[in-house]
GROMACS .gro file of C-alpha atoms in nm:
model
  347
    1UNK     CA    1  -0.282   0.160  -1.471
    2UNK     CA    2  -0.510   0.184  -1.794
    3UNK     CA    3  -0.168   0.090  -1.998
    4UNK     CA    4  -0.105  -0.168  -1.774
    5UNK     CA    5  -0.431  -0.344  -1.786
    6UNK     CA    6  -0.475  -0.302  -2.121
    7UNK     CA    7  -0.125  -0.475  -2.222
    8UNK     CA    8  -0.130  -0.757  -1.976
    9UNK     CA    9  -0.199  -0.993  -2.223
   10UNK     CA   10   0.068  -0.882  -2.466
   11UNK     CA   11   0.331  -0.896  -2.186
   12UNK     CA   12   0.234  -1.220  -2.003
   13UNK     CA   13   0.237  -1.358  -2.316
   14UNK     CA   14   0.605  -1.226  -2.411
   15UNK     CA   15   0.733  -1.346  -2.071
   16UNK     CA   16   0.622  -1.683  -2.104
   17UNK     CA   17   0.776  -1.689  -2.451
   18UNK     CA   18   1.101  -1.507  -2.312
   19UNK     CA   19   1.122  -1.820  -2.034
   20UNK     CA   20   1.049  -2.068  -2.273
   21UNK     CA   21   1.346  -2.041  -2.492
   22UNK     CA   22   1.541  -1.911  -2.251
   23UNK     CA   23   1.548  -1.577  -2.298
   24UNK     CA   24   1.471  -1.373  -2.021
   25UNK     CA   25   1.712  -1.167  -1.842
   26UNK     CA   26   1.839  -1.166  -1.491
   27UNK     CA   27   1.554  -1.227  -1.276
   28UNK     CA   28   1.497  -1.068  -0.910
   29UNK     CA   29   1.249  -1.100  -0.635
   30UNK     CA   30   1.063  -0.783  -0.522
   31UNK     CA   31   0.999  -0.812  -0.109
   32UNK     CA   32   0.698  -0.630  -0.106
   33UNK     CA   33   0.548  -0.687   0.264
   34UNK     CA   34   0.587  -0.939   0.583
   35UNK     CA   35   0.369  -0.857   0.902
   36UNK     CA   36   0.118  -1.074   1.120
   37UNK     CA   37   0.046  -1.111   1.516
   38UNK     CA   38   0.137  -1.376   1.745
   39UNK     CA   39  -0.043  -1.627   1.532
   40UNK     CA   40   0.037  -1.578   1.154
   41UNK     CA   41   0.255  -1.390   0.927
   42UNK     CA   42   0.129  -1.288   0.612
   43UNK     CA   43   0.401  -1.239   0.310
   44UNK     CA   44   0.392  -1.086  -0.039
   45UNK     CA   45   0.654  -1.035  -0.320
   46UNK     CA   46   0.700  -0.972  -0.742
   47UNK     CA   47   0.886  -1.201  -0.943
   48UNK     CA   48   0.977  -1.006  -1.255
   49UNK     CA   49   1.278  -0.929  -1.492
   50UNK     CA   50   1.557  -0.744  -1.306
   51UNK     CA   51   1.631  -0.404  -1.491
   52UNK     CA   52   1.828  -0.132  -1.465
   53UNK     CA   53   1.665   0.159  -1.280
   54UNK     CA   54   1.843   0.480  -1.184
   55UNK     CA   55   1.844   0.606  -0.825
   56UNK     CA   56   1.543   0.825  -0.782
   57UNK     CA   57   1.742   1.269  -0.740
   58UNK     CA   58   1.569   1.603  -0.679
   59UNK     CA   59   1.840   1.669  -0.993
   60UNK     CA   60   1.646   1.441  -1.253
   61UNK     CA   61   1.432   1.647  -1.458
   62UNK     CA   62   1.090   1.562  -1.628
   63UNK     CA   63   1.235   1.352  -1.920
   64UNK     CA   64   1.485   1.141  -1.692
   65UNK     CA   65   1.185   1.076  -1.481
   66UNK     CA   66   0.944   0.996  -1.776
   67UNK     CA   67   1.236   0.703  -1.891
   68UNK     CA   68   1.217   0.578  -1.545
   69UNK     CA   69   0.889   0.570  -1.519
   70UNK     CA   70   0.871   0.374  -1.854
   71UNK     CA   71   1.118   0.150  -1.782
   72UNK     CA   72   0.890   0.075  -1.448
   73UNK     CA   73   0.594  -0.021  -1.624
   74UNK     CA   74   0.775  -0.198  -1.937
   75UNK     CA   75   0.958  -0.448  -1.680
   76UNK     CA   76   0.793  -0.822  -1.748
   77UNK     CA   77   0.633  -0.962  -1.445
   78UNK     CA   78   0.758  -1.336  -1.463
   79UNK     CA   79   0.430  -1.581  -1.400
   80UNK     CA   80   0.502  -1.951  -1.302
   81UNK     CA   81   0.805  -1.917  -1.108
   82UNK     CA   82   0.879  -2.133  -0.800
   83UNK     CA   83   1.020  -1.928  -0.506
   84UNK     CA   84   1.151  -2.008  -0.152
   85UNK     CA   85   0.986  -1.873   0.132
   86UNK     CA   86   1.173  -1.908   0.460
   87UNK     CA   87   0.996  -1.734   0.780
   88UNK     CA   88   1.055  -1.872   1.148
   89UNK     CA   89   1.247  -2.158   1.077
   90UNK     CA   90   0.926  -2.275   0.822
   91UNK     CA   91   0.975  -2.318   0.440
   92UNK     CA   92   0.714  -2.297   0.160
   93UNK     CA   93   0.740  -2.312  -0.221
   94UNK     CA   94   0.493  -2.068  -0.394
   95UNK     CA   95   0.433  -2.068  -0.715
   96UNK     CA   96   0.420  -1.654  -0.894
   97UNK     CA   97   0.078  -1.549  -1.050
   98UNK     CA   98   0.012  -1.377  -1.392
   99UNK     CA   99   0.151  -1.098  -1.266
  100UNK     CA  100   0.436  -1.247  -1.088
  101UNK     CA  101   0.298  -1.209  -0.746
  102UNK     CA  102   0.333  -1.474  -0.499
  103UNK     CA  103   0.179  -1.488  -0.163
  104UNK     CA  104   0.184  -1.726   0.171
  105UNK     CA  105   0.134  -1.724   0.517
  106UNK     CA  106   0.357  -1.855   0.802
  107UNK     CA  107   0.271  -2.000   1.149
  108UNK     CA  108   0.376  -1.747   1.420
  109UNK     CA  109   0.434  -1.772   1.808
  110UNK     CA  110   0.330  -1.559   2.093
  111UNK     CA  111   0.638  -1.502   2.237
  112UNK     CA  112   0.822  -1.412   1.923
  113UNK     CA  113   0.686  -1.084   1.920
  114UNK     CA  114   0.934  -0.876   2.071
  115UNK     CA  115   1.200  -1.048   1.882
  116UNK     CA  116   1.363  -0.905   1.509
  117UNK     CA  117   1.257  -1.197   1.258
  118UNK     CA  118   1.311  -1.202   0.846
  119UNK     CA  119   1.184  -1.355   0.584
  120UNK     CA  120   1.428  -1.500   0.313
  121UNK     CA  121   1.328  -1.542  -0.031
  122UNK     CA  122   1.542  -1.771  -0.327
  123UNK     CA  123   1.431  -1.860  -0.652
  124UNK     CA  124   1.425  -2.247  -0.752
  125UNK     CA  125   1.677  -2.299  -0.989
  126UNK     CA  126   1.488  -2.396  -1.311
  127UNK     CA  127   1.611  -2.389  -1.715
  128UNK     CA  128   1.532  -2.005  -1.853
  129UNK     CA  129   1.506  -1.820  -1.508
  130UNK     CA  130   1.867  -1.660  -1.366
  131UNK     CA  131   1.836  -1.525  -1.042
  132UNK     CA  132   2.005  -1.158  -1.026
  133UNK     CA  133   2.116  -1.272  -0.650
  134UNK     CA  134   2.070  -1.571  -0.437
  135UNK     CA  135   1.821  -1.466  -0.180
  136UNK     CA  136   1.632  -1.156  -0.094
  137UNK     CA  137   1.515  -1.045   0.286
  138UNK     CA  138   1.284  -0.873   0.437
  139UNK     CA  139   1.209  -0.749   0.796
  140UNK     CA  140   0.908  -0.905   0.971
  141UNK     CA  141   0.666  -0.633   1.081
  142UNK     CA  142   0.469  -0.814   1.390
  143UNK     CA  143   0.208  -0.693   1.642
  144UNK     CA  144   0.009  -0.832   1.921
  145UNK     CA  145  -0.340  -0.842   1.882
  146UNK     CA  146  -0.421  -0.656   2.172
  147UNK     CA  147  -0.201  -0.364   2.054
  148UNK     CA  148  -0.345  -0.050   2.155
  149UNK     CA  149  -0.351   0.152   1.868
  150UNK     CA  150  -0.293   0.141   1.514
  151UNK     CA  151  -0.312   0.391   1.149
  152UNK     CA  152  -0.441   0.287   0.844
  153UNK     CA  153  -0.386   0.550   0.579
  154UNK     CA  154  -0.450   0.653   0.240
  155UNK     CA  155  -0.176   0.759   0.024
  156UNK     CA  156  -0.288   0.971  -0.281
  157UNK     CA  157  -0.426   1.313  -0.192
  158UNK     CA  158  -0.376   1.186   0.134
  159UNK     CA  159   0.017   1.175   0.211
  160UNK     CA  160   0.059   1.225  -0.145
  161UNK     CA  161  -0.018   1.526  -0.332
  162UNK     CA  162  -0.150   1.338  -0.673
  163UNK     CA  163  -0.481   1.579  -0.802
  164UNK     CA  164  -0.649   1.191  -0.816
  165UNK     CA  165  -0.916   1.374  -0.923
  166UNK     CA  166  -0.805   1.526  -1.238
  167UNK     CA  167  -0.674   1.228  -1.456
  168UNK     CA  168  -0.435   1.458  -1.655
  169UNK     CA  169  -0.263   1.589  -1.361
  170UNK     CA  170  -0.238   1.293  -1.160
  171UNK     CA  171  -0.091   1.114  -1.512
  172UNK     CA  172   0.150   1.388  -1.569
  173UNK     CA  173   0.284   1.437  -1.178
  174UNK     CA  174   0.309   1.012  -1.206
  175UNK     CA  175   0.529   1.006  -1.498
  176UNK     CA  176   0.733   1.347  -1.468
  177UNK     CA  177   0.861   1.275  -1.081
  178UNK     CA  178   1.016   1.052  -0.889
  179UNK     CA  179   0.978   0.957  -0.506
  180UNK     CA  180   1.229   1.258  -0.446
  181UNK     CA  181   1.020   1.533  -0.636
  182UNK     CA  182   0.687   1.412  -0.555
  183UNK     CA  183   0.557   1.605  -0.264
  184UNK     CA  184   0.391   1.554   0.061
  185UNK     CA  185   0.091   1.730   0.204
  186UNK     CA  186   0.308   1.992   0.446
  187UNK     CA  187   0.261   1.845   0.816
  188UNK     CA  188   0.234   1.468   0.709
  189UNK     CA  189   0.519   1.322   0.871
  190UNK     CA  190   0.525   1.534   1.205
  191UNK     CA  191   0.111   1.390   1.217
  192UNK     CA  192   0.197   1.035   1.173
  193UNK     CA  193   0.503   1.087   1.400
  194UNK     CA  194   0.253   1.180   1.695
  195UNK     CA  195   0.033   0.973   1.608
  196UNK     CA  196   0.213   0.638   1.612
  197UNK     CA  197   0.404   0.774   1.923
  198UNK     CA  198   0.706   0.797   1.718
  199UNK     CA  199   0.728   0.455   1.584
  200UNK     CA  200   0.561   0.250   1.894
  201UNK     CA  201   0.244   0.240   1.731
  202UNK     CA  202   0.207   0.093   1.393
  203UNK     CA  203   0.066   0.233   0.995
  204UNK     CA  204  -0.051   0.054   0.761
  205UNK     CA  205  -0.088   0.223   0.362
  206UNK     CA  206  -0.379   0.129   0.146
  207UNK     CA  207  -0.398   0.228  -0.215
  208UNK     CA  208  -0.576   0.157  -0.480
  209UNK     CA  209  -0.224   0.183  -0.700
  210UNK     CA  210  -0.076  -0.095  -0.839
  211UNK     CA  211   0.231  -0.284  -0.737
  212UNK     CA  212   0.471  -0.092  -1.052
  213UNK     CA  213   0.442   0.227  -0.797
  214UNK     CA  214   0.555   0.041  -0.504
  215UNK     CA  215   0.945   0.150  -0.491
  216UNK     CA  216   0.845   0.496  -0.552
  217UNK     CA  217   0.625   0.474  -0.248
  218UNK     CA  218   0.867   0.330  -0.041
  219UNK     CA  219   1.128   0.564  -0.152
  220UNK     CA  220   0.870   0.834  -0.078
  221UNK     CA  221   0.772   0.767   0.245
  222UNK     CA  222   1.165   0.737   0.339
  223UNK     CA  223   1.296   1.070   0.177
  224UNK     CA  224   1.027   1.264   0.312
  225UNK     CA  225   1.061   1.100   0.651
  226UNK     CA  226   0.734   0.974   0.738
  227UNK     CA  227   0.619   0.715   0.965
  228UNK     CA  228   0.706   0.335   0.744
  229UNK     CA  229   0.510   0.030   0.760
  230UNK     CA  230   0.299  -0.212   0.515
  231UNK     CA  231   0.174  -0.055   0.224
  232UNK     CA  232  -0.106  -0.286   0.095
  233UNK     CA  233  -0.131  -0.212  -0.275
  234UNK     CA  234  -0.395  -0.317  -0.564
  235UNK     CA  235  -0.343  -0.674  -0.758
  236UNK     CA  236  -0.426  -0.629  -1.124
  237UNK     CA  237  -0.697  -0.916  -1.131
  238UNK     CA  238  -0.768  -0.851  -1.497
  239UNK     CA  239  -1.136  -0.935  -1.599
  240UNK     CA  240  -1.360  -0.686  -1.862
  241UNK     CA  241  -1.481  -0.512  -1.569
  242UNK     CA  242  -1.214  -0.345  -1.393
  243UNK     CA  243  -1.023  -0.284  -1.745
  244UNK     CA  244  -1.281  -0.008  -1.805
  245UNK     CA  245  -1.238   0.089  -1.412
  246UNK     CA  246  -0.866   0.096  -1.469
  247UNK     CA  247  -0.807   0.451  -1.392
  248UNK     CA  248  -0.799   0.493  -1.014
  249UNK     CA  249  -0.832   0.117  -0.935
  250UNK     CA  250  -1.123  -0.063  -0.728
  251UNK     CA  251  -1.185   0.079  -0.415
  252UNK     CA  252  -1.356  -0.258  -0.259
  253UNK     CA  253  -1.030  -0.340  -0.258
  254UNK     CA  254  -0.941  -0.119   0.040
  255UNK     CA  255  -1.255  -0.208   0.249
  256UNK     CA  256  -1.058  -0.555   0.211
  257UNK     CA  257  -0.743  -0.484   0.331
  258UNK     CA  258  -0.903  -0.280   0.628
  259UNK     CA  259  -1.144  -0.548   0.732
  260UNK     CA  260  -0.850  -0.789   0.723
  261UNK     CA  261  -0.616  -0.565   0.986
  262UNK     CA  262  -0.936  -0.558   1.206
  263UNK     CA  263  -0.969  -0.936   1.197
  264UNK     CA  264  -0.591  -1.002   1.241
  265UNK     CA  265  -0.558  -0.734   1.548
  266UNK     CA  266  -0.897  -0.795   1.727
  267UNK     CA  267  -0.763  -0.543   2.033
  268UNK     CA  268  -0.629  -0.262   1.785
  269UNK     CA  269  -0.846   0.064   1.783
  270UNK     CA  270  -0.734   0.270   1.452
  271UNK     CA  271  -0.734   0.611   1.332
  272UNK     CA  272  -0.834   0.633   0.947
  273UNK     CA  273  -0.682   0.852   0.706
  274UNK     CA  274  -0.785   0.947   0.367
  275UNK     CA  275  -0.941   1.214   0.147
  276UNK     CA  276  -1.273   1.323   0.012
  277UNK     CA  277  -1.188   1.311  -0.432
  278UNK     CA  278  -1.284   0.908  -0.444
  279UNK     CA  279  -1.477   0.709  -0.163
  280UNK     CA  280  -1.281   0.721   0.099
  281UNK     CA  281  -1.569   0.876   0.329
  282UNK     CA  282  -1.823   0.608   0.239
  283UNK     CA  283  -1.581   0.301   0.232
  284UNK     CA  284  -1.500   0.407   0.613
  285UNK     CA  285  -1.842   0.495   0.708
  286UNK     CA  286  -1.878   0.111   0.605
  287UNK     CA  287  -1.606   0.037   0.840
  288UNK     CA  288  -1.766   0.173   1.140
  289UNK     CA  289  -2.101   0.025   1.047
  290UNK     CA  290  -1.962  -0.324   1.055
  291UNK     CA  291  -1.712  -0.289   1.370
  292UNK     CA  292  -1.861  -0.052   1.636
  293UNK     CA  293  -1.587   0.042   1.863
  294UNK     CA  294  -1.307   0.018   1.659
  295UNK     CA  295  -1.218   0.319   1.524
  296UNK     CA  296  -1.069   0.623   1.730
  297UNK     CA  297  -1.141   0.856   1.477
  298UNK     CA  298  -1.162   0.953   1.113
  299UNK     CA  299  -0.965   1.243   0.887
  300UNK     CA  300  -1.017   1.328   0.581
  301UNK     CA  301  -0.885   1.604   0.362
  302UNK     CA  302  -1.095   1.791   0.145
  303UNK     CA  303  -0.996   1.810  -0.218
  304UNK     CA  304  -1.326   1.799  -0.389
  305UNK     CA  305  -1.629   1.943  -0.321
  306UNK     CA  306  -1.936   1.723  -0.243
  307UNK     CA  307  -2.284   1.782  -0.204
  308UNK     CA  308  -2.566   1.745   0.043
  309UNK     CA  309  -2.656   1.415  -0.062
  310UNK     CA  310  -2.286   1.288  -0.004
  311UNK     CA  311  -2.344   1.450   0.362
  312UNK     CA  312  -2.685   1.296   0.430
  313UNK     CA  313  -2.566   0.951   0.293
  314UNK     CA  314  -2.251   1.006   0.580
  315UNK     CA  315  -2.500   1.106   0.872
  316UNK     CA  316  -2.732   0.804   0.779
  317UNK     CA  317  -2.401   0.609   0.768
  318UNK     CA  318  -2.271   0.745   1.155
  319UNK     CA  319  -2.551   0.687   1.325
  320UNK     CA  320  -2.469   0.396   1.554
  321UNK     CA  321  -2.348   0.333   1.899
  322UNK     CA  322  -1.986   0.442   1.953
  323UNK     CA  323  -1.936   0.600   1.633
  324UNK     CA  324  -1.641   0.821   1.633
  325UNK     CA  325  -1.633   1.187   1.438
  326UNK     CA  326  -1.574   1.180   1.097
  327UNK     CA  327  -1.325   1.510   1.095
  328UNK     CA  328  -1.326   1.684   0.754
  329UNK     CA  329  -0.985   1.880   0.725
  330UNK     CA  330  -0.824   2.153   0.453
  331UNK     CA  331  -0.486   2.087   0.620
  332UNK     CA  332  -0.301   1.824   0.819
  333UNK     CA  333  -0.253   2.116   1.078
  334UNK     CA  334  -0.654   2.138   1.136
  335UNK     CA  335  -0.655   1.707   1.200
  336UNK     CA  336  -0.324   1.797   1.424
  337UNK     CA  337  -0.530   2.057   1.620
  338UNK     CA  338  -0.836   1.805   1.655
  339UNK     CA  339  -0.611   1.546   1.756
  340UNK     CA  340  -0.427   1.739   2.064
  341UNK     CA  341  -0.808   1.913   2.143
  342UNK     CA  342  -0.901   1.548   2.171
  343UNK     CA  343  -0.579   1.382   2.383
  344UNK     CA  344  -0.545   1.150   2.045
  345UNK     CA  345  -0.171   1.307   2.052
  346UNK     CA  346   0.031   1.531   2.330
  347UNK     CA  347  -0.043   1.917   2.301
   0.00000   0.00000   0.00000
């Protein structure tokens, strides 16, 4: 992300130059998320430079990876571009950021719910932009508000093994894999199976990664066969600040995202999932402070030590009415074993 940052200017710059004289390649449109309740759908996509990306194999080696990886980062986000949002028979045309992202929200309806919707998006014709292909879908993820239960979940260090911790390691494993070679933490996908009740309940991801790591998420979370749904990534938002905070993103940004799911399903109780190498602990701590009640209960793994003033800081934290157990873990198999001891999930 440091590269990233650091470069924005140079490469919204380019792109603007590219689009001005016409020069910009094929361009596509990255579906990146679509869910909501009975009220409002919220949607979120990339406008950027179509290019040619090889289909992530546990047969590409560390160079063939390290290309891809380039190529990932090197693409040109495409800022200023009018795109056409279609959702539930509604139509909206959003203009793309600096960094090519465009947002909106659509009016819902209660008894829609149960029903299979998509979202259609289609580039405005304009001089300089070619659209690789006419429109783009995505499926609607929706939920009541009163749903029983729901996961929000970490991904590095979490799902993810990614040594977050050690910048070298987590560089190296980011640039030398791909979604196929990356691995999980052993037990992830049979937890979240149980968890969700194989697919009834719903999981949201929150990261503090940027949007250039969203395919290999995806791809991820598919190959290895764990529970899918929203993964709520990090928007550049370039200022001086977070440029010198570039290296594991800001992690107010996840205390967002949560707060938001809790607004938007008022009758949802969630389990929270993350680790102990960033701020995971405190930033749910936070969580239960504000909304008493709301969360089932709280895993994290261990992959860094902390030390008595981290713990006091966590007991001062839990110390309210209704305040679930905050479960420290070595192994998805010890949260498992919590879980069944506590008829979270079937023994």
């Amino acid at each position: 992300m440091i590269v990233r940052t650091l470069s924005f200017p140079f490469r919204y710059a380019f792109a603007k130059l590219k689009k001005a004289v016409g020069k910009l390649g094929e361009i596509k449109i990255e579906p990146l998320y679509a869910f909501g309740n009975e009220d409002r759908i919220y949607v979120k996509a990339r406008v950027l430079e179509a290019y040619k990306q090889s289909k992530p194999s546990a047969k590409k080696n560390s160079l063939q990876n390290i290309l891809a990886a380039l190529r990932r980062y090197a693409g040109s986000s495409v800022p200023d571009a009018k795109v056409e949002v279609f959702c539930l028979g509604q139509k909206k045309v959003v203009l793309s950021d600096d960094e090519g992202i465009i947002e909106c929200e659509f009016d819902a309806e209660t008894s829609m719910v149960k029903e299979k919707h998509r979202v259609g998006f289609s580039l405005v014709p304009e001089s300089g932009l070619i659209p690789e292909k006419r429109k783009s879908y995505l499926d609607v993820k929706q939920f009541a508000k009163d749903h029983p239960i729901g996961v929000i979940s970490d991904i590095d260090d979490t799902v993810l093994i990614s040594h977050a911790t050690d910048i070298g390691k987590k560089l190296w494993l980011s640039v030398s894999k791909n979604a196929y070679t990356r691995r999980p933490f052993p037990g992830v996908s049979e937890f979240y199976k149980e968890l969700t009740d194989h697919g009834k309940h719903p999981v949201f991801y929150v990261s503090s990664s940027d949007w250039n790591l969203f395919d290999l998420i995806k791809d991820f979370l598919k190959y290895r066969n764990i529970p899918l749904g929203p993964i709520l990534l990090q928007d550049l938002h370039l200022n001086l600040k977070n440029i010198w905070k570039s290296g594991g993103g800001d992690h107010l940004h996840k205390l967002e995202k949560i707060r938001m799911l809790l607004e938007l399903y008022p009758g949802m109780k969630f389990y929270l999932i993350g680790d102990s190498g960033q701020h995971d602990p405190e930033l749910y701590a936070q969580v239960i402070k504000e909304c008493p009640g709301r969360i089932k209960s709280v895993y994290i793994r261990k992959v860094k030590k902390y030390g008595g003033e981290r713990d006091q800081l966590l007991q001062e934290l839990l110390k309210y009415d209704q305040s679930p157990e905050m479960v420290f873990v070595k192994s998805t198999q010890e949260a498992m074993q919590h879980a069944k001891e506590h008829s979270f999930i079937s023994s």
